[in-house]
Short mmCIF file of C-alpha atoms and ligand atoms in Angstrom, two decimals:
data_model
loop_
_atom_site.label_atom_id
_atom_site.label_comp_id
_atom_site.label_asym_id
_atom_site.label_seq_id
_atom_site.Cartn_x
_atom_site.Cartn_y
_atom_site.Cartn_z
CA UNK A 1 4.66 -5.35 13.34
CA UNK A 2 1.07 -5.88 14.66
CA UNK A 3 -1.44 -6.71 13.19
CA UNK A 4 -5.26 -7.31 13.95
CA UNK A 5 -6.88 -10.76 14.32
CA UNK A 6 -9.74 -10.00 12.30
CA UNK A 7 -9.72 -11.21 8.54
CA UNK A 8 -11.43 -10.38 5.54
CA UNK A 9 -11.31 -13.03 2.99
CA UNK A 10 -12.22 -12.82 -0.69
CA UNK A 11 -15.18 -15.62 0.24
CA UNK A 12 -16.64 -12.75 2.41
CA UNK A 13 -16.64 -10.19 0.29
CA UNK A 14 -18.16 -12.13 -2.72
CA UNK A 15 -21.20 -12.37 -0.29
CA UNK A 16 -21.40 -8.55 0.32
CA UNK A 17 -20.15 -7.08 -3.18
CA UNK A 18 -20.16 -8.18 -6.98
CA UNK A 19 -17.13 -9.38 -7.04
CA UNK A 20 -15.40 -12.96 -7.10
CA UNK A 21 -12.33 -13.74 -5.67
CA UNK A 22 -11.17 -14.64 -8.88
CA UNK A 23 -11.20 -11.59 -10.08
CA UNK A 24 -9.24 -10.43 -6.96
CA UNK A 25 -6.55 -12.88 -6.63
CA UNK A 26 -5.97 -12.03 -10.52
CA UNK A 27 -6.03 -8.28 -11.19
CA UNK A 28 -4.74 -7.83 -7.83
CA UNK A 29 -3.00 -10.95 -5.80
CA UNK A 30 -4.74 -9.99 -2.49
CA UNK A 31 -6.41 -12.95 -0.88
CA UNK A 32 -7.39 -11.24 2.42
CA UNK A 33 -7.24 -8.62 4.61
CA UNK A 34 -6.78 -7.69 8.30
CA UNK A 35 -9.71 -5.59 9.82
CA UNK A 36 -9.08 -3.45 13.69
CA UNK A 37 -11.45 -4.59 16.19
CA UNK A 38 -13.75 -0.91 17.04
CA UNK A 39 -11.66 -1.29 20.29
CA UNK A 40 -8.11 -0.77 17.80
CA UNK A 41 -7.15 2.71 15.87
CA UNK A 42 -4.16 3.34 14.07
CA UNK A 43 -2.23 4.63 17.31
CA UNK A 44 -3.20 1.24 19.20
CA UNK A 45 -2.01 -0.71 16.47
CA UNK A 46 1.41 1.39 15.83
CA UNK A 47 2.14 1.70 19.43
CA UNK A 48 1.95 -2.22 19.62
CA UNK A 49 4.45 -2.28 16.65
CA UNK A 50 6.63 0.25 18.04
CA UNK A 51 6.56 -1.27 21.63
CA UNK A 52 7.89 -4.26 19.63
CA UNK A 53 10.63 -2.65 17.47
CA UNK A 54 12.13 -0.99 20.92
CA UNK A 55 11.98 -4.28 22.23
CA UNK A 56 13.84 -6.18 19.61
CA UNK A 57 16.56 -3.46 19.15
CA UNK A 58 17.21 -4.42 23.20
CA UNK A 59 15.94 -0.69 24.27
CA UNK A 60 13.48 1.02 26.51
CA UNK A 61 11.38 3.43 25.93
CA UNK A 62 13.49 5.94 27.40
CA UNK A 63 16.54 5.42 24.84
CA UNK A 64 14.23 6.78 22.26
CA UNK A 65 14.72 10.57 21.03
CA UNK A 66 12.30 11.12 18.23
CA UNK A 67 8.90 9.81 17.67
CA UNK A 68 7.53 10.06 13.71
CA UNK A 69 4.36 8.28 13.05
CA UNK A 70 3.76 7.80 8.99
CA UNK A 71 -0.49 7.34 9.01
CA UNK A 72 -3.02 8.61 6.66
CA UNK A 73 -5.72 7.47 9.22
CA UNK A 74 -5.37 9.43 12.79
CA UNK A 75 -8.02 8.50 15.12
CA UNK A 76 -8.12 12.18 16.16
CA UNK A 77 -7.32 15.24 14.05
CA UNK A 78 -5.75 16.98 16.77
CA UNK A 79 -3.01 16.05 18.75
CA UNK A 80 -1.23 14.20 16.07
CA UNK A 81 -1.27 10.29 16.40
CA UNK A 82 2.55 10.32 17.15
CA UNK A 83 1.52 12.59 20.57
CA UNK A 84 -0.99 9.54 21.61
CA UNK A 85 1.42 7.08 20.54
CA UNK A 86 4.13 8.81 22.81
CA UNK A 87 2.10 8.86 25.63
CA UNK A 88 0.89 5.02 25.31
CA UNK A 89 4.85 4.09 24.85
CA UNK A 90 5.99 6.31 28.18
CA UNK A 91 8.45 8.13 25.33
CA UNK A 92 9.41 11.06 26.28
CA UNK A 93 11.09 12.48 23.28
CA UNK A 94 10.03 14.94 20.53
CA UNK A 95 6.67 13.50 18.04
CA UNK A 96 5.95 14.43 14.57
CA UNK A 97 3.36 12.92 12.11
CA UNK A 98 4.32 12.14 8.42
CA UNK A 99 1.43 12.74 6.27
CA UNK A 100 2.93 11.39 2.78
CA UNK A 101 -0.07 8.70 2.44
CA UNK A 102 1.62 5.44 0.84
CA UNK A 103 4.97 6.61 1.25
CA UNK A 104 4.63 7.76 4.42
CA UNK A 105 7.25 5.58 5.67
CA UNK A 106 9.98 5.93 3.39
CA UNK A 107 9.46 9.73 3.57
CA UNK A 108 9.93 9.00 7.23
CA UNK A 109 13.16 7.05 7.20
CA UNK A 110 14.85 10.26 4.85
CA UNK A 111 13.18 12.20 7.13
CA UNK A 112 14.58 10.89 10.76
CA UNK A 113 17.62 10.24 8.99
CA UNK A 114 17.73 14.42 9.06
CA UNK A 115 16.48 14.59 11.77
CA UNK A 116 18.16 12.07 13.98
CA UNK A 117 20.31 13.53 17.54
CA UNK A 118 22.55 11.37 19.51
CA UNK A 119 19.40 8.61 20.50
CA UNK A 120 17.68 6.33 18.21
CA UNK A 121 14.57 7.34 16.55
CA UNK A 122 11.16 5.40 16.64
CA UNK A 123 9.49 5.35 12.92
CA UNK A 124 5.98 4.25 13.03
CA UNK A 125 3.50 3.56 9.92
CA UNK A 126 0.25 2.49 10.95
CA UNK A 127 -3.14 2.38 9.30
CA UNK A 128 -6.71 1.47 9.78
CA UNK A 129 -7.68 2.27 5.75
CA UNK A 130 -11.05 -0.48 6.29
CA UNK A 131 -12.34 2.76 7.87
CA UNK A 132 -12.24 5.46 5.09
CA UNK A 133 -13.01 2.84 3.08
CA UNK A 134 -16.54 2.74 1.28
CA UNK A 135 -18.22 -0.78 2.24
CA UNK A 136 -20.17 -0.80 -0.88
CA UNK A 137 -17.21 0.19 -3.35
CA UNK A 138 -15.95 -3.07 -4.69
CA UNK A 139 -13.25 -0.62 -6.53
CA UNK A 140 -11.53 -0.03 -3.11
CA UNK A 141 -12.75 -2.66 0.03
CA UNK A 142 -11.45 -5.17 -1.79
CA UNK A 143 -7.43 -3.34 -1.50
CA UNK A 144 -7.23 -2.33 1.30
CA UNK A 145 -6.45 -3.76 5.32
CA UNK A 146 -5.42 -2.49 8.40
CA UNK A 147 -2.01 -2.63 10.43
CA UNK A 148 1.27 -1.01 11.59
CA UNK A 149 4.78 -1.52 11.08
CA UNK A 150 7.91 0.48 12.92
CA UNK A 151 11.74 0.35 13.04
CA UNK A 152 13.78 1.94 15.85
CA UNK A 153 16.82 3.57 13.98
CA UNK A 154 20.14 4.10 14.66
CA UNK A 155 23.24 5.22 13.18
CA UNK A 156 25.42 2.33 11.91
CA UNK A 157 28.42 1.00 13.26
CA UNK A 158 29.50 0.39 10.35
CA UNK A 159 29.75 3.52 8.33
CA UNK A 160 29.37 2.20 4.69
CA UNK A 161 25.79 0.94 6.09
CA UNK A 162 22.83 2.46 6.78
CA UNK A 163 20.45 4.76 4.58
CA UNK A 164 23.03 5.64 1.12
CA UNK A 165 20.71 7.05 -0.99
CA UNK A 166 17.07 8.29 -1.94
CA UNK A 167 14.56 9.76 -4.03
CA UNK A 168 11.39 12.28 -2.59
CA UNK A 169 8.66 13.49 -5.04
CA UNK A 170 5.26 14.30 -4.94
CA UNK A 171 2.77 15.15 -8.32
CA UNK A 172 0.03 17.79 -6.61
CA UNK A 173 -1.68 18.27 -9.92
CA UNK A 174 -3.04 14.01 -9.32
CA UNK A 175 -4.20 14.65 -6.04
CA UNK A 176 -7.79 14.12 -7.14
CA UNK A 177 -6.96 10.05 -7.99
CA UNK A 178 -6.82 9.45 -4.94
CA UNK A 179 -8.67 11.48 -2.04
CA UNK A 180 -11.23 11.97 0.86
CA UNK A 181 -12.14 15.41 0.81
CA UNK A 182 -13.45 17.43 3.81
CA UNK A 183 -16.89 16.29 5.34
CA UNK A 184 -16.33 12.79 3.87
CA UNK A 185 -16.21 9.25 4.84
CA UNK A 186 -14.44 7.43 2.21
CA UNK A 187 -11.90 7.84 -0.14
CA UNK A 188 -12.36 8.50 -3.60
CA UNK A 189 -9.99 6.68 -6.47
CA UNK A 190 -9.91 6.42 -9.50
CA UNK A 191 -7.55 2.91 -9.85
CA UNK A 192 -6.54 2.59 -13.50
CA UNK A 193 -4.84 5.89 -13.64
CA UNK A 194 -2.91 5.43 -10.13
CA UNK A 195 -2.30 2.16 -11.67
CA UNK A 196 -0.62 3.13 -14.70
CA UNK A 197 1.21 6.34 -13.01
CA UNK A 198 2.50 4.20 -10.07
CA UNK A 199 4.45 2.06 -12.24
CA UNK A 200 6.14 4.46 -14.29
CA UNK A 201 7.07 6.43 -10.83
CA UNK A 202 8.30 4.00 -9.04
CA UNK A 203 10.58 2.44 -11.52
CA UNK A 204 11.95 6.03 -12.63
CA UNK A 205 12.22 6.86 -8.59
CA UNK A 206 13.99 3.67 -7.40
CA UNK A 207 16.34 4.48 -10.90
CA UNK A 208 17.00 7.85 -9.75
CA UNK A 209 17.71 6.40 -5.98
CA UNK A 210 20.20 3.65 -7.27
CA UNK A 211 22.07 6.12 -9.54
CA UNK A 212 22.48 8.37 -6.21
CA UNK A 213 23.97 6.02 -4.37
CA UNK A 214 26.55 4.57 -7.39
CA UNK A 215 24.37 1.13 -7.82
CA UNK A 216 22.39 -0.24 -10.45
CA UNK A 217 19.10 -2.31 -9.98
CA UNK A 218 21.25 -5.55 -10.61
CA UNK A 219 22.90 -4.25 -7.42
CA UNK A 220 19.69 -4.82 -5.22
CA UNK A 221 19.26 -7.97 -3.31
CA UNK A 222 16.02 -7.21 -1.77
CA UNK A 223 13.44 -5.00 -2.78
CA UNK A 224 10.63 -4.18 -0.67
CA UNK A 225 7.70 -2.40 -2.34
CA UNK A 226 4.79 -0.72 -0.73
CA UNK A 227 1.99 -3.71 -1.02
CA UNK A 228 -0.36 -1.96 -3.26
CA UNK A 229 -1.16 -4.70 -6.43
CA UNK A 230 1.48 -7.64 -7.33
CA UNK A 231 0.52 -6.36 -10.94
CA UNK A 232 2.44 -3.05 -9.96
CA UNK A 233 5.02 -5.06 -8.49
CA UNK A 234 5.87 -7.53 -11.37
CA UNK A 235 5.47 -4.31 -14.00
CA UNK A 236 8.25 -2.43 -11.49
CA UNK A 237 10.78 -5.33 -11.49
CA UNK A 238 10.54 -6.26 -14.98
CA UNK A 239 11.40 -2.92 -16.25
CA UNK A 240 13.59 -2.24 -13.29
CA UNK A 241 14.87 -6.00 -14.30
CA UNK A 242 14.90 -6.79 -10.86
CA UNK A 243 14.11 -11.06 -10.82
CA UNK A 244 10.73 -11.21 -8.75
CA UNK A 245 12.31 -13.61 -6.18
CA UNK A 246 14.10 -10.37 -5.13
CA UNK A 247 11.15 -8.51 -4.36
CA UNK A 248 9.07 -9.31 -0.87
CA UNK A 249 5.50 -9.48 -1.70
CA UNK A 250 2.75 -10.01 1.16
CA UNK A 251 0.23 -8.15 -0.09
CA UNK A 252 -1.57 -11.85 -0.89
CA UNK A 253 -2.36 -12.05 2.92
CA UNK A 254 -2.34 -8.07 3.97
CA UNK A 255 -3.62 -6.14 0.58
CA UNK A 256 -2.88 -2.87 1.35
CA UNK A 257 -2.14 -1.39 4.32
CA UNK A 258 -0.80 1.82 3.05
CA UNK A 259 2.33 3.73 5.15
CA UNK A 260 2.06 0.32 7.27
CA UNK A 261 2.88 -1.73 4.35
CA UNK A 262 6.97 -1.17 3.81
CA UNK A 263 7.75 -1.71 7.44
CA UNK A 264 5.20 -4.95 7.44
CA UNK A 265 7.16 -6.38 4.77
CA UNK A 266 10.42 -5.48 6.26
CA UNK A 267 9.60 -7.51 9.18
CA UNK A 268 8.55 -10.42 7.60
CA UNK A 269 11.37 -10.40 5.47
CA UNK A 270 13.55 -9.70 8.83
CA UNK A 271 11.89 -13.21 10.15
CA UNK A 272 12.13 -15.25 7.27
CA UNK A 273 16.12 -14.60 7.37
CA UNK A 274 15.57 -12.58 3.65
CA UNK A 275 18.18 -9.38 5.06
CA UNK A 276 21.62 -10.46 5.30
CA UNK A 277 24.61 -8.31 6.39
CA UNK A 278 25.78 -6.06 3.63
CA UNK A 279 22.90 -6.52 1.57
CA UNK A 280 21.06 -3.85 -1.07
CA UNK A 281 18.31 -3.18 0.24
CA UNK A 282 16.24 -0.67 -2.05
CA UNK A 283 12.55 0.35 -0.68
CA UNK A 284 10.00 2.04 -2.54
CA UNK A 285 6.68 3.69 -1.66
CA UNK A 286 3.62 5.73 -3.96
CA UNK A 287 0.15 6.96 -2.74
CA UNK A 288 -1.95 9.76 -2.54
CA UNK A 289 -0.47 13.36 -3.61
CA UNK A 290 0.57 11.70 -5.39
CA UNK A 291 3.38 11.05 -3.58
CA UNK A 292 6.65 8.90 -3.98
CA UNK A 293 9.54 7.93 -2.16
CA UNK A 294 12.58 5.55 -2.52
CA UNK A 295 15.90 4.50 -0.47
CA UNK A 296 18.42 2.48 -0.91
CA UNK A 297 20.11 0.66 2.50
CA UNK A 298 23.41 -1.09 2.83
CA UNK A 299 21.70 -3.66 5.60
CA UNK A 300 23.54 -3.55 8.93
CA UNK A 301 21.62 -6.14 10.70
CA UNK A 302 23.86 -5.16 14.13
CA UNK A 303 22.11 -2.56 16.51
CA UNK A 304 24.30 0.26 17.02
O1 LIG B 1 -1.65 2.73 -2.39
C1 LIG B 1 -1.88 3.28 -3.65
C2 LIG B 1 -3.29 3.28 -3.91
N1 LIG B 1 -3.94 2.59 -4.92
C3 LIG B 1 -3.49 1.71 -5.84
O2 LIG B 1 -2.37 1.36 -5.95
C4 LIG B 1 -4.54 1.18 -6.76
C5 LIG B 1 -4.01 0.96 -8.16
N2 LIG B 1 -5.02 0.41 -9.01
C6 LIG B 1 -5.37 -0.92 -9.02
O3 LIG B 1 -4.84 -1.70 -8.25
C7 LIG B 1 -6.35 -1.37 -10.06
O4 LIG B 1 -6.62 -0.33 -10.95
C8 LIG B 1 -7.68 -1.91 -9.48
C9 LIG B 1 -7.45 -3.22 -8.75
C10 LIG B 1 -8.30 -0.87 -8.54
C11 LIG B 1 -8.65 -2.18 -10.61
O5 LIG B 1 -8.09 -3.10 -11.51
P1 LIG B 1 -8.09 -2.82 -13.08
O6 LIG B 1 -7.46 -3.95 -13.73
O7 LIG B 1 -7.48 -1.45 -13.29
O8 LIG B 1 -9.64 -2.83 -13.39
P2 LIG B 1 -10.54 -1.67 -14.02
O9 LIG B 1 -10.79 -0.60 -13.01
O10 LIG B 1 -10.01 -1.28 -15.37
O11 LIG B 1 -11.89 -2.47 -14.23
C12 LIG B 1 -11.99 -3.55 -15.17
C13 LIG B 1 -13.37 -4.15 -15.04
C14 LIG B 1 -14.48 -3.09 -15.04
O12 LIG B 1 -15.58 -3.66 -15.70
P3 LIG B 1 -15.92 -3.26 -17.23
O13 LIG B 1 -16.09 -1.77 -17.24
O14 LIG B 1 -14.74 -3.73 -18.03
O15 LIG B 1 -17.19 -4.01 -17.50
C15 LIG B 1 -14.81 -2.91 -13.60
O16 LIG B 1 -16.12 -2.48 -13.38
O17 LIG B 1 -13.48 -4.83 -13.77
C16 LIG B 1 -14.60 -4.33 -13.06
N3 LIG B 1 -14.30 -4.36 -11.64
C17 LIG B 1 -14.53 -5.42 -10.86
N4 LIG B 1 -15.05 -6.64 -11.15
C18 LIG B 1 -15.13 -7.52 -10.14
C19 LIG B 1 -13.74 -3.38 -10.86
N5 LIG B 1 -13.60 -3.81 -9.60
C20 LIG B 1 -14.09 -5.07 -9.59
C21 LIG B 1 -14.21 -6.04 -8.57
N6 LIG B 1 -14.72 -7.25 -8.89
N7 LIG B 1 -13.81 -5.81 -7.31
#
């Protein structure tokens, strides 16, 4: 993962918008955010995170044969952040962006899963969402924060490990919930009705994910949701009845970071010794579109 120095507590924004951190920390759990430096952009950030992910899997940059970078927030519109992030990496392999917003990321393990040759693929998400995010909109800047996450992938040596299941969708009739249309600057939400449709799709998606691969939520030993609102969270896993210990929350010191956010909490959970071999590992992702996407891992934890 990287992530930029810069935070944005909920003391700073009470000085810029009406808002309290109160309010914050209870109708949403976030405490602060990371903000780029004008230096950073999503491809910075995500090449940093993917430089590390080739690192810890013991490669170079040359093992890699597939680039997919899951971002909602290109620096340019043309070539595609994944050509910029090749080029800063020395890859020389094949690049591809994943525009699926929140679930980016999870759209982009099924889709280098299909994808996939002989060499390892590098899956990227990175955001910088502070930037298409209105400063004076205390609806929004208080959600969301910048950063990148990435996982080099490779088949398992174990062949009952690996990606076993998952569960695509995408709603285009709520695309105006959540949006930035041409010409401009920030998004546009509207947050109770994402709210109250994210819940119900990403307990009926992760359902529909479990069933596919023969498990039941009771199976799961970690879940890792995209880090939208611990509200969502604790609604998913209670009617899921997943136990909330299960799920990895970070959103407290992140917010959201958008297609960054699942591969974020990954590595945390990766550090803090949370993935064990053999382990359930069910992920889960919802954002603009709107879009969904879950999977379900058997954890290898070896590098192939
Ligand atoms: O990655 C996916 C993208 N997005 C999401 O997942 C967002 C999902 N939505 C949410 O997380 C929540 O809907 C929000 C955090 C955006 C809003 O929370 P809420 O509990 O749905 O609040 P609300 O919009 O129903 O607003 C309740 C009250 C309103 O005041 P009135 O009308 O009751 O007087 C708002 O004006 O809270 C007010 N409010 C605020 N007050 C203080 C809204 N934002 C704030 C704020 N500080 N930042």
């Amino acid at each position: 993962m990287a992530v930029p120095d810069g935070r944005l507590t909920n003391t700073d924004l009470e000085r810029m918008l009406d808002t309290t951190d109160t309010w914050i920390v209870e109708r949403t759990g976030i405490r602060e955010r990371r903000v780029a430096s004008p230096s950073d952009t999503a491809v910075t950030l995500g090449a940093a995170a993917g430089a590390a992910a080739i690192k810890d899997a013991g490669l170079t940059p040359g093992d890699i044969g597939l680039v997919l970078v899951a971002t909602c927030t290109a620096p340019q519109v043309l070539p595609s952040a994944a050509s910029l992030v090749q080029e800063l990496l020395g890859l020389r392999c094949g690049a591809l962006d994943v525009g699926a917003a929140c679930a980016g990321f999870v759209y982009g393990l099924v889709a280098a899963a299909g994808m996939a040759g002989d060499q390892p693929v590098l899956l990227i998400g990175a955001e910088t969402l502070t930037r298409i995010t209105d400063p004076d909109d205390r609806g929004t800047r208080i959600l969301f924060g910048d950063g990148a996450g990435a996982a080099v992938l490779g088949r398992p040596l174990d062949p009952t490990a690996g990606l076993l299941a998952w569960d695509l969708g995408c709603d285009g009739s709520a695309a105006p919930l959540l949006e930035v249309p041409v010409g401009d600057r920030y998004m546009r939400m509207e947050g109770g009705e994402v709210f109250r449709r994210a819940v119900r799709i990403v307990v009926e998606s992760a359902a529909m994910a479990l069933e596919r691969a023969g498990l039941t939520p009771a199976d799961v030993d970690v879940f890792v949701p995209h880090q939208a609102n611990v509200r969502i969270i604790e609604a998913a896993c209670s009617r899921l009845r997943i136990p909330m210990e299960r799920a990895v929350v970070n959103l407290d010191r992140y917010g959201n970071t958008s297609a960054a956010s699942v591969p974020i909490a990954m590595t945390e959970a990766s550090e803090q010794g949370r993935l064990h071999k053999g382990d359930i590992v069910l992920l889960s992702g919802f954002g603009a579109g709107m879009t969904w996407a879950s999977a379900v891992l058997r954890w290898d934890g070896e590098p192939a």
